[in-house]
PDB file of C-alpha atoms in Angstrom:
ATOM      1  CA  UNK O  17      17.136  69.281 -39.695  1.00 75.00           C
ATOM      2  CA  UNK O  18      14.937  70.043 -42.631  1.00 82.00           C
ATOM      3  CA  UNK O  19      11.482  71.559 -42.598  1.00 89.00           C
ATOM      4  CA  UNK O  20       8.879  72.821 -45.034  1.00 94.00           C
ATOM      5  CA  UNK O  21       6.403  75.642 -44.475  1.00 95.00           C
ATOM      6  CA  UNK O  22       3.386  76.118 -46.680  1.00 96.00           C
ATOM      7  CA  UNK O  23       2.203  79.569 -45.823  1.00 90.00           C
ATOM      8  CA  UNK O  24      -1.430  79.181 -46.878  1.00 94.00           C
ATOM      9  CA  UNK O  25      -3.659  76.364 -45.685  1.00 95.00           C
ATOM     10  CA  UNK O  26      -6.388  77.318 -48.166  1.00 96.00           C
ATOM     11  CA  UNK O  27      -6.356  79.298 -51.401  1.00 97.00           C
ATOM     12  CA  UNK O  28      -9.644  80.104 -53.142  1.00 96.00           C
ATOM     13  CA  UNK O  29      -9.435  81.411 -56.703  1.00 97.00           C
ATOM     14  CA  UNK O  30     -11.799  81.945 -59.593  1.00 96.00           C
ATOM     15  CA  UNK O  31     -11.627  79.710 -62.628  1.00 96.00           C
ATOM     16  CA  UNK O  32      -9.170  80.939 -65.294  1.00 96.00           C
ATOM     17  CA  UNK O  33      -7.417  83.183 -62.762  1.00 97.00           C
ATOM     18  CA  UNK O  34      -3.705  82.769 -61.993  1.00 97.00           C
ATOM     19  CA  UNK O  35      -2.615  81.135 -58.754  1.00 97.00           C
ATOM     20  CA  UNK O  36       0.537  80.929 -56.643  1.00 97.00           C
ATOM     21  CA  UNK O  37       0.964  78.464 -53.803  1.00 98.00           C
ATOM     22  CA  UNK O  38       3.800  79.420 -51.495  1.00 97.00           C
ATOM     23  CA  UNK O  39       6.423  77.134 -50.043  1.00 97.00           C
ATOM     24  CA  UNK O  40       9.505  77.898 -47.941  1.00 96.00           C
ATOM     25  CA  UNK O  41      12.012  75.368 -46.726  1.00 94.00           C
ATOM     26  CA  UNK O  42      14.932  75.207 -44.341  1.00 90.00           C
ATOM     27  CA  UNK O  43      17.944  72.999 -44.770  1.00 81.00           C
ATOM     28  CA  UNK O  44      21.623  73.171 -44.002  1.00 73.00           C
ATOM     29  CA  UNK O  45      22.581  71.179 -47.078  1.00 78.00           C
ATOM     30  CA  UNK O  46      21.702  71.096 -50.745  1.00 78.00           C
ATOM     31  CA  UNK O  47      18.150  70.027 -51.343  1.00 84.00           C
ATOM     32  CA  UNK O  48      15.830  68.424 -53.791  1.00 89.00           C
ATOM     33  CA  UNK O  49      12.360  69.999 -53.914  1.00 92.00           C
ATOM     34  CA  UNK O  50       9.022  68.572 -54.960  1.00 94.00           C
ATOM     35  CA  UNK O  51       5.393  69.495 -55.400  1.00 97.00           C
ATOM     36  CA  UNK O  52       2.788  66.741 -55.102  1.00 96.00           C
ATOM     37  CA  UNK O  53      -0.957  66.937 -55.735  1.00 96.00           C
ATOM     38  CA  UNK O  54      -3.592  64.887 -53.930  1.00 94.00           C
ATOM     39  CA  UNK O  55      -7.081  64.616 -55.358  1.00 92.00           C
ATOM     40  CA  UNK O  56      -9.910  63.539 -53.016  1.00 86.00           C
ATOM     41  CA  UNK O  57      -9.604  59.944 -51.813  1.00 81.00           C
ATOM     42  CA  UNK O  58      -6.453  59.357 -53.824  1.00 84.00           C
ATOM     43  CA  UNK O  59      -2.751  59.053 -53.167  1.00 87.00           C
ATOM     44  CA  UNK O  60      -0.177  61.697 -53.999  1.00 92.00           C
ATOM     45  CA  UNK O  61       0.964  62.367 -57.556  1.00 93.00           C
ATOM     46  CA  UNK O  62       4.174  64.178 -58.459  1.00 93.00           C
ATOM     47  CA  UNK O  63       3.577  67.525 -60.181  1.00 95.00           C
ATOM     48  CA  UNK O  64       7.200  68.584 -60.604  1.00 95.00           C
ATOM     49  CA  UNK O  65      10.618  68.377 -59.025  1.00 92.00           C
ATOM     50  CA  UNK O  66      13.807  70.413 -58.748  1.00 92.00           C
ATOM     51  CA  UNK O  67      17.010  68.401 -58.558  1.00 88.00           C
ATOM     52  CA  UNK O  68      19.567  70.748 -60.114  1.00 85.00           C
ATOM     53  CA  UNK O  69      20.064  73.029 -63.104  1.00 86.00           C
ATOM     54  CA  UNK O  70      17.484  75.555 -64.254  1.00 88.00           C
ATOM     55  CA  UNK O  71      15.664  77.171 -61.378  1.00 89.00           C
ATOM     56  CA  UNK O  72      12.390  77.294 -63.327  1.00 95.00           C
ATOM     57  CA  UNK O  73      10.809  73.878 -63.376  1.00 95.00           C
ATOM     58  CA  UNK O  74       7.838  72.929 -65.514  1.00 96.00           C
ATOM     59  CA  UNK O  75       5.507  70.139 -64.487  1.00 94.00           C
ATOM     60  CA  UNK O  76       2.324  68.429 -65.506  1.00 93.00           C
ATOM     61  CA  UNK O  77      -1.072  70.086 -65.960  1.00 93.00           C
ATOM     62  CA  UNK O  78       0.468  73.471 -66.788  1.00 95.00           C
ATOM     63  CA  UNK O  79       2.092  74.025 -63.383  1.00 97.00           C
ATOM     64  CA  UNK O  80       5.564  75.461 -62.875  1.00 97.00           C
ATOM     65  CA  UNK O  81       7.714  76.351 -59.883  1.00 97.00           C
ATOM     66  CA  UNK O  82      10.774  78.482 -59.323  1.00 95.00           C
ATOM     67  CA  UNK O  83      13.596  77.554 -56.978  1.00 94.00           C
ATOM     68  CA  UNK O  84      14.956  80.603 -55.178  1.00 93.00           C
ATOM     69  CA  UNK O  85      17.968  79.659 -53.086  1.00 90.00           C
ATOM     70  CA  UNK O  86      18.471  83.080 -51.476  1.00 91.00           C
ATOM     71  CA  UNK O  87      14.879  83.188 -50.274  1.00 92.00           C
ATOM     72  CA  UNK O  88      14.717  79.414 -49.635  1.00 93.00           C
ATOM     73  CA  UNK O  89      11.462  79.271 -51.550  1.00 95.00           C
ATOM     74  CA  UNK O  90       9.876  76.998 -54.134  1.00 96.00           C
ATOM     75  CA  UNK O  91       6.551  78.595 -55.034  1.00 97.00           C
ATOM     76  CA  UNK O  92       4.121  76.829 -57.360  1.00 98.00           C
ATOM     77  CA  UNK O  93       2.307  78.780 -60.083  1.00 98.00           C
ATOM     78  CA  UNK O  94      -0.259  78.302 -62.803  1.00 98.00           C
ATOM     79  CA  UNK O  95      -1.318  81.139 -65.120  1.00 97.00           C
ATOM     80  CA  UNK O  96      -4.929  79.972 -65.515  1.00 97.00           C
ATOM     81  CA  UNK O  97      -6.613  77.413 -63.263  1.00 97.00           C
ATOM     82  CA  UNK O  98      -9.412  75.006 -64.106  1.00 95.00           C
ATOM     83  CA  UNK O  99     -12.077  73.407 -61.954  1.00 95.00           C
ATOM     84  CA  UNK O 100     -10.179  70.127 -62.250  1.00 94.00           C
ATOM     85  CA  UNK O 101      -7.229  71.668 -60.373  1.00 96.00           C
ATOM     86  CA  UNK O 102      -9.239  71.542 -57.154  1.00 96.00           C
ATOM     87  CA  UNK O 103      -7.067  69.449 -54.845  1.00 96.00           C
ATOM     88  CA  UNK O 104      -4.580  69.536 -51.985  1.00 96.00           C
ATOM     89  CA  UNK O 105      -1.032  70.489 -52.899  1.00 98.00           C
ATOM     90  CA  UNK O 106       2.018  69.457 -50.890  1.00 97.00           C
ATOM     91  CA  UNK O 107       5.492  70.908 -51.052  1.00 96.00           C
ATOM     92  CA  UNK O 108       8.289  68.549 -50.001  1.00 94.00           C
ATOM     93  CA  UNK O 109      12.041  68.661 -49.438  1.00 91.00           C
ATOM     94  CA  UNK O 110      14.729  66.012 -49.413  1.00 86.00           C
ATOM     95  CA  UNK O 111      18.466  66.141 -48.954  1.00 78.00           C
ATOM     96  CA  UNK O 112      19.131  62.585 -49.997  1.00 68.00           C
ATOM     97  CA  UNK O 113      16.346  61.984 -52.516  1.00 51.00           C
ATOM     98  CA  UNK O 114      15.416  59.095 -50.303  1.00 68.00           C
ATOM     99  CA  UNK O 115      13.644  60.517 -47.275  1.00 80.00           C
ATOM    100  CA  UNK O 116      11.131  63.273 -48.049  1.00 87.00           C
ATOM    101  CA  UNK O 117       9.701  65.794 -45.589  1.00 90.00           C
ATOM    102  CA  UNK O 118       6.257  67.106 -46.529  1.00 94.00           C
ATOM    103  CA  UNK O 119       4.625  70.414 -45.721  1.00 95.00           C
ATOM    104  CA  UNK O 120       1.176  70.603 -44.199  1.00 95.00           C
ATOM    105  CA  UNK O 121      -0.525  71.188 -47.539  1.00 96.00           C
ATOM    106  CA  UNK O 122      -2.520  73.918 -49.290  1.00 97.00           C
ATOM    107  CA  UNK O 123      -6.080  73.275 -50.294  1.00 97.00           C
ATOM    108  CA  UNK O 124      -6.802  74.904 -53.652  1.00 97.00           C
ATOM    109  CA  UNK O 125     -10.478  75.555 -54.315  1.00 96.00           C
ATOM    110  CA  UNK O 126     -11.634  76.853 -57.680  1.00 95.00           C
ATOM    111  CA  UNK O 127     -14.768  78.941 -57.950  1.00 91.00           C
ATOM    112  CA  UNK O 128     -16.661  79.020 -61.265  1.00 88.00           C
TER     113      UNK O 128
ATOM    114  CA  UNK I  11       2.885  49.443 -65.626  1.00 67.00           C
ATOM    115  CA  UNK I  12       0.669  48.740 -62.649  1.00 80.00           C
ATOM    116  CA  UNK I  13       0.760  51.261 -59.812  1.00 92.00           C
ATOM    117  CA  UNK I  14       1.162  50.767 -56.089  1.00 95.00           C
ATOM    118  CA  UNK I  15      -1.688  48.661 -54.738  1.00 96.00           C
ATOM    119  CA  UNK I  16      -3.082  48.941 -51.232  1.00 97.00           C
ATOM    120  CA  UNK I  17      -5.845  47.146 -49.365  1.00 97.00           C
ATOM    121  CA  UNK I  18      -8.223  47.584 -47.788  1.00 97.00           C
ATOM    122  CA  UNK I  19      -9.232  51.071 -48.925  1.00 95.00           C
ATOM    123  CA  UNK I  20     -11.291  51.727 -45.814  1.00 97.00           C
ATOM    124  CA  UNK I  21     -11.319  50.195 -42.332  1.00 98.00           C
ATOM    125  CA  UNK I  22     -13.314  51.001 -39.219  1.00 98.00           C
ATOM    126  CA  UNK I  23     -12.313  49.415 -35.921  1.00 98.00           C
ATOM    127  CA  UNK I  24     -12.823  50.026 -32.227  1.00 97.00           C
ATOM    128  CA  UNK I  25     -10.002  51.197 -30.010  1.00 96.00           C
ATOM    129  CA  UNK I  26      -7.799  48.439 -28.627  1.00 97.00           C
ATOM    130  CA  UNK I  27      -8.507  46.238 -31.654  1.00 98.00           C
ATOM    131  CA  UNK I  28      -5.808  45.298 -34.111  1.00 98.00           C
ATOM    132  CA  UNK I  29      -5.638  46.033 -37.840  1.00 98.00           C
ATOM    133  CA  UNK I  30      -3.335  45.253 -40.752  1.00 98.00           C
ATOM    134  CA  UNK I  31      -2.747  47.005 -44.044  1.00 98.00           C
ATOM    135  CA  UNK I  32      -1.200  45.532 -47.166  1.00 97.00           C
ATOM    136  CA  UNK I  33       0.882  47.150 -49.888  1.00 97.00           C
ATOM    137  CA  UNK I  34       2.205  45.808 -53.174  1.00 97.00           C
ATOM    138  CA  UNK I  35       4.738  48.205 -54.740  1.00 96.00           C
ATOM    139  CA  UNK I  36       5.503  48.743 -58.397  1.00 94.00           C
ATOM    140  CA  UNK I  37       7.420  45.786 -59.788  1.00 92.00           C
ATOM    141  CA  UNK I  38      11.151  46.260 -59.465  1.00 90.00           C
ATOM    142  CA  UNK I  39      10.987  49.057 -56.890  1.00 92.00           C
ATOM    143  CA  UNK I  40      13.362  48.159 -54.104  1.00 91.00           C
ATOM    144  CA  UNK I  41      12.455  51.040 -51.812  1.00 93.00           C
ATOM    145  CA  UNK I  42       9.111  51.019 -50.003  1.00 95.00           C
ATOM    146  CA  UNK I  43       7.685  53.611 -47.623  1.00 96.00           C
ATOM    147  CA  UNK I  44       4.747  53.731 -45.222  1.00 97.00           C
ATOM    148  CA  UNK I  45       3.336  57.152 -44.351  1.00 97.00           C
ATOM    149  CA  UNK I  46       0.669  58.278 -41.912  1.00 97.00           C
ATOM    150  CA  UNK I  47      -1.448  61.221 -43.039  1.00 95.00           C
ATOM    151  CA  UNK I  48      -3.654  62.712 -40.346  1.00 95.00           C
ATOM    152  CA  UNK I  49      -6.517  64.886 -41.574  1.00 91.00           C
ATOM    153  CA  UNK I  50      -5.297  68.382 -42.404  1.00 87.00           C
ATOM    154  CA  UNK I  51      -1.609  67.429 -42.308  1.00 90.00           C
ATOM    155  CA  UNK I  52       1.040  66.300 -44.725  1.00 92.00           C
ATOM    156  CA  UNK I  53       2.202  62.686 -44.849  1.00 94.00           C
ATOM    157  CA  UNK I  54       4.607  61.646 -42.112  1.00 95.00           C
ATOM    158  CA  UNK I  55       7.083  58.865 -42.753  1.00 94.00           C
ATOM    159  CA  UNK I  56       6.596  55.860 -40.498  1.00 97.00           C
ATOM    160  CA  UNK I  57       9.081  53.399 -41.983  1.00 96.00           C
ATOM    161  CA  UNK I  58      11.302  52.962 -45.033  1.00 94.00           C
ATOM    162  CA  UNK I  59      12.452  49.609 -46.430  1.00 94.00           C
ATOM    163  CA  UNK I  60      15.255  48.905 -48.872  1.00 92.00           C
ATOM    164  CA  UNK I  61      14.470  45.439 -50.219  1.00 90.00           C
ATOM    165  CA  UNK I  62      13.558  43.552 -47.022  1.00 88.00           C
ATOM    166  CA  UNK I  63      15.718  45.627 -44.687  1.00 92.00           C
ATOM    167  CA  UNK I  64      14.615  48.608 -42.583  1.00 93.00           C
ATOM    168  CA  UNK I  65      16.392  51.868 -43.477  1.00 91.00           C
ATOM    169  CA  UNK I  66      14.493  54.278 -41.215  1.00 92.00           C
ATOM    170  CA  UNK I  67      11.863  53.561 -38.581  1.00 94.00           C
ATOM    171  CA  UNK I  68      12.663  56.448 -36.267  1.00 92.00           C
ATOM    172  CA  UNK I  69       9.077  57.762 -36.290  1.00 93.00           C
ATOM    173  CA  UNK I  70       7.323  54.406 -35.989  1.00 96.00           C
ATOM    174  CA  UNK I  71       5.562  54.006 -32.591  1.00 95.00           C
ATOM    175  CA  UNK I  72       7.094  50.633 -31.971  1.00 95.00           C
ATOM    176  CA  UNK I  73       5.017  49.855 -28.915  1.00 96.00           C
ATOM    177  CA  UNK I  74       1.957  49.429 -31.148  1.00 97.00           C
ATOM    178  CA  UNK I  75       3.030  49.617 -34.793  1.00 98.00           C
ATOM    179  CA  UNK I  76       4.970  46.973 -36.686  1.00 97.00           C
ATOM    180  CA  UNK I  77       5.827  46.476 -40.348  1.00 97.00           C
ATOM    181  CA  UNK I  78       7.480  43.814 -42.385  1.00 96.00           C
ATOM    182  CA  UNK I  79       8.598  43.162 -45.927  1.00 94.00           C
ATOM    183  CA  UNK I  80       9.740  39.582 -45.725  1.00 82.00           C
ATOM    184  CA  UNK I  81      10.481  38.801 -49.368  1.00 86.00           C
ATOM    185  CA  UNK I  82      11.427  42.319 -50.409  1.00 84.00           C
ATOM    186  CA  UNK I  83       8.251  42.813 -52.409  1.00 92.00           C
ATOM    187  CA  UNK I  84       4.914  43.394 -50.684  1.00 95.00           C
ATOM    188  CA  UNK I  85       4.624  44.739 -47.163  1.00 97.00           C
ATOM    189  CA  UNK I  86       2.211  44.772 -44.251  1.00 97.00           C
ATOM    190  CA  UNK I  87       1.752  47.428 -41.579  1.00 98.00           C
ATOM    191  CA  UNK I  88       0.058  46.400 -38.345  1.00 98.00           C
ATOM    192  CA  UNK I  89      -1.365  48.354 -35.443  1.00 98.00           C
ATOM    193  CA  UNK I  90      -2.007  46.545 -32.184  1.00 97.00           C
ATOM    194  CA  UNK I  91      -3.755  47.841 -30.134  1.00 96.00           C
ATOM    195  CA  UNK I  92      -5.239  50.798 -31.988  1.00 97.00           C
ATOM    196  CA  UNK I  93      -5.867  54.159 -30.339  1.00 97.00           C
ATOM    197  CA  UNK I  94      -8.261  56.925 -31.348  1.00 97.00           C
ATOM    198  CA  UNK I  95      -5.341  59.082 -32.505  1.00 97.00           C
ATOM    199  CA  UNK I  96      -4.378  56.415 -35.058  1.00 97.00           C
ATOM    200  CA  UNK I  97      -7.311  57.501 -37.227  1.00 98.00           C
ATOM    201  CA  UNK I  98      -5.620  58.589 -40.446  1.00 97.00           C
ATOM    202  CA  UNK I  99      -4.884  57.639 -44.030  1.00 96.00           C
ATOM    203  CA  UNK I 100      -2.002  55.204 -44.347  1.00 97.00           C
ATOM    204  CA  UNK I 101      -0.120  55.673 -47.585  1.00 96.00           C
ATOM    205  CA  UNK I 102       2.331  53.293 -49.166  1.00 96.00           C
ATOM    206  CA  UNK I 103       4.869  54.501 -51.713  1.00 95.00           C
ATOM    207  CA  UNK I 104       7.642  52.875 -53.693  1.00 94.00           C
ATOM    208  CA  UNK I 105      10.686  54.059 -55.590  1.00 91.00           C
ATOM    209  CA  UNK I 106      13.277  52.675 -57.981  1.00 86.00           C
ATOM    210  CA  UNK I 107      16.265  54.277 -56.316  1.00 74.00           C
ATOM    211  CA  UNK I 108      18.552  53.587 -59.272  1.00 74.00           C
ATOM    212  CA  UNK I 109      16.416  55.422 -61.808  1.00 68.00           C
ATOM    213  CA  UNK I 110      14.410  58.174 -60.220  1.00 68.00           C
ATOM    214  CA  UNK I 111      13.975  60.427 -57.228  1.00 75.00           C
ATOM    215  CA  UNK I 112      10.204  60.119 -57.548  1.00 82.00           C
ATOM    216  CA  UNK I 113       8.121  58.211 -55.042  1.00 89.00           C
ATOM    217  CA  UNK I 114       4.973  56.602 -56.438  1.00 92.00           C
ATOM    218  CA  UNK I 115       2.028  56.528 -54.056  1.00 93.00           C
ATOM    219  CA  UNK I 116      -0.816  54.092 -53.635  1.00 94.00           C
ATOM    220  CA  UNK I 117      -4.406  55.256 -53.021  1.00 93.00           C
ATOM    221  CA  UNK I 118      -4.100  54.800 -49.268  1.00 95.00           C
ATOM    222  CA  UNK I 119      -6.102  53.076 -46.556  1.00 96.00           C
ATOM    223  CA  UNK I 120      -8.420  55.286 -44.518  1.00 96.00           C
ATOM    224  CA  UNK I 121      -8.535  54.022 -40.928  1.00 98.00           C
ATOM    225  CA  UNK I 122     -11.190  55.179 -38.501  1.00 98.00           C
ATOM    226  CA  UNK I 123     -10.798  54.163 -34.851  1.00 98.00           C
ATOM    227  CA  UNK I 124     -13.943  54.586 -32.753  1.00 97.00           C
TER     228      UNK I 124
END
């Protein structure tokens, strides 16, 4: 069975500071990994995905994530956050690219 | 291209009443998903359709929840009768399984059961 653990339920940071949102997964087979963002009262939007190849994945809005197979992690990073990045972020894993298992989410709050 | 459409956006009902949600996926997307997102949690898959056939409904509470996608395009999710614990956001997503691993999400329907 697959599972996803997002280690922080809330992450407060100051504007223009760097941020890392942590994600660990468990799976007995090869995986596809995703980060989605959810702004208030909206659906989920894909930030980035890892399917294969380079372990450093770049996404939209200046976010990137690194796939670390030995540590079963897929942490999300941004070097300088903006107020508009305030949202809930979900890490997700799939072994078939059809069914996706989501983590419980990390609420990112940006302080001016 | 138009996104995934859902209606209504908000619904308030009393327990034991019934409710239905509608989803229209992106044109050409054969795969359609319904998720339940309880406050403070990630989305949980309720049911997955491929065209008009059910691929996975293992987490759908079949004693009260039902879903259909009769013509392989739009879909409805019904709850009858509703319970307090059904209060959640119901998200619909679609995917073109031949082209992309990405699921595209609608804005969701926020259900409050009182």
